[in-house]
mmCIF file of C-alpha atoms and ligand atoms in Angstrom:
data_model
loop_
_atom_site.group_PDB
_atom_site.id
_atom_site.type_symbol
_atom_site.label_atom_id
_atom_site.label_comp_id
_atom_site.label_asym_id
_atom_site.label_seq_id
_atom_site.Cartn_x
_atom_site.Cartn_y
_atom_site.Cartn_z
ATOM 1 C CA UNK A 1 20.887 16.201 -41.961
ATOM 2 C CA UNK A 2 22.945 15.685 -38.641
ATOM 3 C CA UNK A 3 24.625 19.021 -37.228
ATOM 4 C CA UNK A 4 28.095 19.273 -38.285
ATOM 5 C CA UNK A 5 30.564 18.436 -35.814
ATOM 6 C CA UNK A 6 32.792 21.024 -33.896
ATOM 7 C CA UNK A 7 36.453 19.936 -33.578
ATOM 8 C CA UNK A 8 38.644 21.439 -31.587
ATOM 9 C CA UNK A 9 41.987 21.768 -33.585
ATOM 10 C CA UNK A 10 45.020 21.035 -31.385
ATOM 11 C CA UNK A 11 42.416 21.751 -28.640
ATOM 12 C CA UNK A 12 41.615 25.886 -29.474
ATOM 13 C CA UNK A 13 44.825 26.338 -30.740
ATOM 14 C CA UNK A 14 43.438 30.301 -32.413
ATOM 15 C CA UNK A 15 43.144 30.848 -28.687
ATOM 16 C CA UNK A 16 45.312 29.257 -26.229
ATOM 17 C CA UNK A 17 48.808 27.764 -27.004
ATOM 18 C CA UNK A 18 48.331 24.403 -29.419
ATOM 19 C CA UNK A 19 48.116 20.585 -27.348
ATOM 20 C CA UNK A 20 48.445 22.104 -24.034
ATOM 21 C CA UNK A 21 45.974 20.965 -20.962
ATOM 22 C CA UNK A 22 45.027 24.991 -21.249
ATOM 23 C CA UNK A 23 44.057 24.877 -24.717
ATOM 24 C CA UNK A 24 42.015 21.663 -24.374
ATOM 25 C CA UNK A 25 40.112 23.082 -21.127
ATOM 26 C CA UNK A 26 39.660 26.238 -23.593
ATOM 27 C CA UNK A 27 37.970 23.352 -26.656
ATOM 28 C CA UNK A 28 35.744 22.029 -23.851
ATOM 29 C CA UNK A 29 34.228 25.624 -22.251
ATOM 30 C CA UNK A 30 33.570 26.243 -26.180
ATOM 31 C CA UNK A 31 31.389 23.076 -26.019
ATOM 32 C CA UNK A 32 33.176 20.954 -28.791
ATOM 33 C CA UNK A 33 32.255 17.869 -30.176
ATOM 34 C CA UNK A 34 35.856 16.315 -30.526
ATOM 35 C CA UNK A 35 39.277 17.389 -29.854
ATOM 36 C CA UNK A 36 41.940 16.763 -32.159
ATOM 37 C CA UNK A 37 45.843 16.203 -30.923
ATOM 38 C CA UNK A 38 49.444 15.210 -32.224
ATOM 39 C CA UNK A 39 51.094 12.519 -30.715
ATOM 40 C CA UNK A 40 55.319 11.846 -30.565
ATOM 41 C CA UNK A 41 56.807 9.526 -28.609
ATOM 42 C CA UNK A 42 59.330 10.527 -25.258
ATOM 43 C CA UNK A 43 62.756 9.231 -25.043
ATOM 44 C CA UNK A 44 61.397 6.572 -22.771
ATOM 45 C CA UNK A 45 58.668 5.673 -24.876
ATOM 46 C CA UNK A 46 55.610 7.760 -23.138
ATOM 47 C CA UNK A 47 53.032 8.933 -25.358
ATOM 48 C CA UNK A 48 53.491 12.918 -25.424
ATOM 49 C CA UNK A 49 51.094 15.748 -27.286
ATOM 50 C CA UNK A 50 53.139 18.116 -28.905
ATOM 51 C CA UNK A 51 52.609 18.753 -32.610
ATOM 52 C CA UNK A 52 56.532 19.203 -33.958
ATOM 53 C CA UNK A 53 59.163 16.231 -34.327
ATOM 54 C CA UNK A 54 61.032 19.084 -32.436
ATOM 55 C CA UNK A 55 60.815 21.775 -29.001
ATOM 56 C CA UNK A 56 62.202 24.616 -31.110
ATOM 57 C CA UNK A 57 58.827 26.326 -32.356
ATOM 58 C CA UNK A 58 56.433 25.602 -29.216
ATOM 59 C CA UNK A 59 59.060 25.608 -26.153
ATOM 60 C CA UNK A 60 61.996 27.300 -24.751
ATOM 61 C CA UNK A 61 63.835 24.535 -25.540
ATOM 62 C CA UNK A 62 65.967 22.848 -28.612
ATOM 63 C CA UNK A 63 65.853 19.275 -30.104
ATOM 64 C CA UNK A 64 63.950 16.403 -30.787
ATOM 65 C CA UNK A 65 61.200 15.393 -28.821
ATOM 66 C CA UNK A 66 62.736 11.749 -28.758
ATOM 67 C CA UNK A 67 65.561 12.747 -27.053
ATOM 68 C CA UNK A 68 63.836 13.782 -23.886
ATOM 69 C CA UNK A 69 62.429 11.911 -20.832
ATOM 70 C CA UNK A 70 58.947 12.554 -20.591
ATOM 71 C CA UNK A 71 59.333 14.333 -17.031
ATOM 72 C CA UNK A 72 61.899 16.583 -19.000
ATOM 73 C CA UNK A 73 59.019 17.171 -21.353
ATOM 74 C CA UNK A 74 56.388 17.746 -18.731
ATOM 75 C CA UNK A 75 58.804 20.540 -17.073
ATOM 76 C CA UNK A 76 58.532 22.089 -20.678
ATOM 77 C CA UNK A 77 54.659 22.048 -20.661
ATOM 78 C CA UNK A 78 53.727 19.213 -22.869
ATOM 79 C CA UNK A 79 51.198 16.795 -21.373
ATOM 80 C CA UNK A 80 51.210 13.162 -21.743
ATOM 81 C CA UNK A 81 48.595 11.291 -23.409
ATOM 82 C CA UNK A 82 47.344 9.943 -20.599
ATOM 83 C CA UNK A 83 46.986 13.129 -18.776
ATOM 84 C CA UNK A 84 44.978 14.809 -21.608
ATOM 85 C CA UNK A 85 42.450 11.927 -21.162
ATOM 86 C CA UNK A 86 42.398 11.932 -17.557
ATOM 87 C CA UNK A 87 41.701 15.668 -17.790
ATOM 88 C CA UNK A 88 39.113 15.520 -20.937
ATOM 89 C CA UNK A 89 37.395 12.431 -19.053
ATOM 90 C CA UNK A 90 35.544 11.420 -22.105
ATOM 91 C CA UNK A 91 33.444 14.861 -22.268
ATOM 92 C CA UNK A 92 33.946 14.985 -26.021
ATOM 93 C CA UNK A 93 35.134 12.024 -28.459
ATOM 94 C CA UNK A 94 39.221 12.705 -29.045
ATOM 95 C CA UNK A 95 40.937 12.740 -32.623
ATOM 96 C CA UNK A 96 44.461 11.018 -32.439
ATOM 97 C CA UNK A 97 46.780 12.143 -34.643
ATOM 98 C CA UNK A 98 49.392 9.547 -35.317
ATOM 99 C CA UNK A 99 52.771 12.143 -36.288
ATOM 100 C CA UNK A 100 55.571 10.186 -34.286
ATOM 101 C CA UNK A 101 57.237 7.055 -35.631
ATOM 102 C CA UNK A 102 56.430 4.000 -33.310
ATOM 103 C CA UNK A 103 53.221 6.008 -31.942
ATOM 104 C CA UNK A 104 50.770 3.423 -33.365
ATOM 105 C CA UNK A 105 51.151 0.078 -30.990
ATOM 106 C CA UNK A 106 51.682 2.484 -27.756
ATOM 107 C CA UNK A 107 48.508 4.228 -28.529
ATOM 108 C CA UNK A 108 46.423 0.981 -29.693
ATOM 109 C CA UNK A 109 47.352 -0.112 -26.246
ATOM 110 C CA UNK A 110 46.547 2.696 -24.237
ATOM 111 C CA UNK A 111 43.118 2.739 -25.967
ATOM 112 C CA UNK A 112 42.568 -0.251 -24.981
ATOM 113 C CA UNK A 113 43.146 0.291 -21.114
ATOM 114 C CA UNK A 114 40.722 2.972 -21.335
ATOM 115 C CA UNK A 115 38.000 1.081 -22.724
ATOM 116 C CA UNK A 116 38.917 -1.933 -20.825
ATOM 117 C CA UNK A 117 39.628 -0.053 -17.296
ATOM 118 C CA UNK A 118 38.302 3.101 -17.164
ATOM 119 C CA UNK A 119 34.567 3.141 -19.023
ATOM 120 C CA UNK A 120 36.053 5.026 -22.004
ATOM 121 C CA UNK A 121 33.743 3.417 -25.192
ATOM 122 C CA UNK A 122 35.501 2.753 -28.974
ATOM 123 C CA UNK A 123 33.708 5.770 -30.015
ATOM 124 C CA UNK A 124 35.892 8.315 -27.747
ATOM 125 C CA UNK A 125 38.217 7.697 -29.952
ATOM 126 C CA UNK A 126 39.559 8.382 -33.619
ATOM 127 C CA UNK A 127 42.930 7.650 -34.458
ATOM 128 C CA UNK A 128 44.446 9.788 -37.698
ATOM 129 C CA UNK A 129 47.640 10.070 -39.857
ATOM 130 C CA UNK A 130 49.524 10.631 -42.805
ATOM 131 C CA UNK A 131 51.307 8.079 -42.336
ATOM 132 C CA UNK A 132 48.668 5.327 -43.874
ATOM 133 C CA UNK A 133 51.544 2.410 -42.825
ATOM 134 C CA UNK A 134 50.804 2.970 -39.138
ATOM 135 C CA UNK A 135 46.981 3.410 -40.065
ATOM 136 C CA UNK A 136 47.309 -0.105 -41.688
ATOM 137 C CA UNK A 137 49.070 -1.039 -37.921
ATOM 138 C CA UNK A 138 46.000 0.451 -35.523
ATOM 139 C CA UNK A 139 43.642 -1.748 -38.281
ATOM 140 C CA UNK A 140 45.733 -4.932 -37.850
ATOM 141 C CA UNK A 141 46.427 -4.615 -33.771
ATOM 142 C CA UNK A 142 42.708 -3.725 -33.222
ATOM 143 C CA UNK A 143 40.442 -3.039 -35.716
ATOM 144 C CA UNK A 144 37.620 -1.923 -33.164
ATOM 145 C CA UNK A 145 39.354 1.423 -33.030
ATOM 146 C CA UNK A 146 37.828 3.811 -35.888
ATOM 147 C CA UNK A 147 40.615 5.456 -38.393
ATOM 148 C CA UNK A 148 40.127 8.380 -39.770
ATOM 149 C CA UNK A 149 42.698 8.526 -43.164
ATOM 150 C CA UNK A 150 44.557 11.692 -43.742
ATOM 151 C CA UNK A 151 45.015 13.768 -46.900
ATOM 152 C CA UNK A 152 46.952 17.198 -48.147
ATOM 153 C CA UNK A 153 46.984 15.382 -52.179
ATOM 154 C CA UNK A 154 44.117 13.437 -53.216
ATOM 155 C CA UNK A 155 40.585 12.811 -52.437
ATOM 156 C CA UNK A 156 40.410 9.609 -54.790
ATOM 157 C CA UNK A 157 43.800 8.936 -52.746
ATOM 158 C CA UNK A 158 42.527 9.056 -49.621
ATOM 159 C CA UNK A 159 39.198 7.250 -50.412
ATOM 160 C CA UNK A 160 40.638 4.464 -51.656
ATOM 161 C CA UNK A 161 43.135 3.574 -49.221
ATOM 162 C CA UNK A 162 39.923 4.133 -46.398
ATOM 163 C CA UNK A 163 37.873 1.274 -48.507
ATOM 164 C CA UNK A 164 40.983 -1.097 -48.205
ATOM 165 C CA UNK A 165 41.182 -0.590 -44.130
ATOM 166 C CA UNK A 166 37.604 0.062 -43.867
ATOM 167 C CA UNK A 167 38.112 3.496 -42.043
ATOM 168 C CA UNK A 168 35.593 5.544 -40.690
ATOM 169 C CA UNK A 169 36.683 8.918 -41.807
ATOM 170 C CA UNK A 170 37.862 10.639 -44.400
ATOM 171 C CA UNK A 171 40.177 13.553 -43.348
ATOM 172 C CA UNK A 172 40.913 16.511 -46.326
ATOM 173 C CA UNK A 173 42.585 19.526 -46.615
ATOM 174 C CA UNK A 174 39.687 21.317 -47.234
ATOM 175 C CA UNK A 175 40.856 23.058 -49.981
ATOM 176 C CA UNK A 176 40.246 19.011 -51.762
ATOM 177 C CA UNK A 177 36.877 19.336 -51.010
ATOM 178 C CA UNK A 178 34.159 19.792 -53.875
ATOM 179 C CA UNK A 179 29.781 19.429 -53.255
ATOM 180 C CA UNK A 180 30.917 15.907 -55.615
ATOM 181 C CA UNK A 181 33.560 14.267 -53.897
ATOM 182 C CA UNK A 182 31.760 15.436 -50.712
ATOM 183 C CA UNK A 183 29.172 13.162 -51.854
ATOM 184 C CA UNK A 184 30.840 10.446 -52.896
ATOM 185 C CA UNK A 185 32.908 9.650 -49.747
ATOM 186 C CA UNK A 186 29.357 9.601 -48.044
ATOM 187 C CA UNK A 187 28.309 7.646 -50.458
ATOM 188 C CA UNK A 188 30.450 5.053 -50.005
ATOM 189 C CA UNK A 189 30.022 4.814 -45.879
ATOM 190 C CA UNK A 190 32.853 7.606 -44.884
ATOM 191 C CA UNK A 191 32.326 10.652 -42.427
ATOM 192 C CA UNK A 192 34.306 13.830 -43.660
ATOM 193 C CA UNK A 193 36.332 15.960 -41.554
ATOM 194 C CA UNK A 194 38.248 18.251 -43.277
ATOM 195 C CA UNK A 195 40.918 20.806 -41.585
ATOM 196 C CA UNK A 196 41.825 23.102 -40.730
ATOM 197 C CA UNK A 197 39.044 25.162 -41.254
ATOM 198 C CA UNK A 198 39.639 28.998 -39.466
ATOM 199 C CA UNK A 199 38.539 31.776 -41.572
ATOM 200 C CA UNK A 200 34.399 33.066 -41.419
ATOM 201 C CA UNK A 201 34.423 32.613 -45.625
ATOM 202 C CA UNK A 202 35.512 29.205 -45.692
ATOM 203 C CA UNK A 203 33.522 27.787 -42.647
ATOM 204 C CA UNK A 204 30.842 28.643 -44.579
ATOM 205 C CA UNK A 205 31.620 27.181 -47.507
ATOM 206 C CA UNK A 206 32.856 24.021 -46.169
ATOM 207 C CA UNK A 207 29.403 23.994 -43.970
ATOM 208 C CA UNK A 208 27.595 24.567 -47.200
ATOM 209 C CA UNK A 209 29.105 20.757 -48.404
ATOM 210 C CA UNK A 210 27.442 19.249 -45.377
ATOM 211 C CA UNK A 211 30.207 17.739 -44.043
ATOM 212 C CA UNK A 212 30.302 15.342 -40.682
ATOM 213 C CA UNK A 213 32.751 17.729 -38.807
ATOM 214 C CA UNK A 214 35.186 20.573 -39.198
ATOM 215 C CA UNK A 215 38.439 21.166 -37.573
ATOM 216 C CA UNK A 216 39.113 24.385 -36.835
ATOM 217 C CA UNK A 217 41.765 26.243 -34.228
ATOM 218 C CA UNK A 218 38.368 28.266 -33.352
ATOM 219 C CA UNK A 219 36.020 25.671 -32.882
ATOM 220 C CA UNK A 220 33.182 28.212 -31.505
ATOM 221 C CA UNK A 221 33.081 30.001 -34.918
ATOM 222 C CA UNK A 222 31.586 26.433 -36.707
HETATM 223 O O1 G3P B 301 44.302 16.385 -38.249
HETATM 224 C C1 G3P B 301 44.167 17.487 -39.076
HETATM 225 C C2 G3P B 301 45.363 18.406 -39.083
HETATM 226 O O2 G3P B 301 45.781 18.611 -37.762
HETATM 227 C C3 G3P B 301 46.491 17.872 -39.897
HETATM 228 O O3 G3P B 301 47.541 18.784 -40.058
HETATM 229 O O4 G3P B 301 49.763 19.702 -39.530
HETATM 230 O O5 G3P B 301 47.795 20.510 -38.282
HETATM 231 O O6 G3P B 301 48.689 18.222 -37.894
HETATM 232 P P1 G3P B 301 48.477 19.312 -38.887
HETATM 233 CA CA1 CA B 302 47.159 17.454 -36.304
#
């Protein structure tokens, strides 16, 4: 059996404040394995990190993220895309997390420069959602980039719809998870990362399933 895979939720987000360049520095001197992020797009179409639709909860500011230039959102400490994987620099693999509408083509594409431009591989990246619609967009614009299918509801959901765009992943609420279903989604080919893992009881339980990876704000406690 493979070690299970440490992924940095929102970079540390138990120990640094969530998608910022701090917090991912903070994932990477805890020696993770991946680092998951949320994506949104600017008000002139940049890729930005920042988990919310809105500023209220994680800046000083109001409003929606959409209605601000990405230098505005820059001032206001959220990173760009781009910046987060100039800083990371392919030192662990990166979880995309598709939240924003529009976010799949931009992020396709900038995938795409990396690999084609700057010696990133396919397997830096893993591009997630809720959203299965843009899921079935990343599959149809390139479908060299791995998917990882996101679930809160259904295992037998989830597991179907990652057969139909032959994803690579299969990512649970973790309270879904079972030794059985466990099973069967490696049965049938898919790696399991559920989230978002953060309490000592339950990242021993969940380790006890033998999943692929966990997602946790406190990576270092996998
Ligand atoms: O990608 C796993 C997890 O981050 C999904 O939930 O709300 O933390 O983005 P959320
Ligand atoms: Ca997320």
């Amino acid at each position: 059996m493979n070690s299970i895979l440490k992924i940095g939720h929102r970079g540390a987000a138990g120990y640094i404040a969530e998608n910022t360049l701090a917090s991912f520095e903070k994932a990477l001197e805890l020696q993770v394995d991946g680092i998951e992020l949320d994506v949104h797009l600017s008000l002139d179409k940049e890729i930005m990190v920042i988990h919310d639709e809105t500023l209220d909860r994680t800046t000083y500011e109001k409003g929606y993220v959409t209605n601000f230039t990405s230098s505005q959102l820059q001032q206001l400490g959220i990173p760009t895309l781009i910046e987060v994987l100039t800083f990371i620099n392919r030192q662990c693999f990166i979880n995309i997390e598709l939240k924003g509408i529009g976010t799949a083509k931009p992020v396709v594409e900038l995938i795409e420069h990396c690999v084609l431009s700057k010696n990133w591989h396919y397997k830096d990246f893993l591009v997630s959602s809720f959203d299965w619609k843009m899921l079935e967009e990343v599959l149809w614009l390139n479908p060299k980039i791995r998917i990882g299918v996101l679930t809160e509801e259904s295992i037998e959901g989830a597991w179907a719809f990652a057969k139909k765009i032959n994803a690579h992943s299969i990512h649970p609420d973790y309270r879904l998870l079972s030794k059985e279903n466990v099973v069967l989604m490696q049965e049938k080919g898919f790696e399991v990362f559920p989230w978002t893992v953060n309490f000592k009881e339950d990242i021993q339980k969940i380790k006890s399933l033998h999943v692929n990876g966990i997602i946790s704000d406190f990576p270092d406690k996998i």
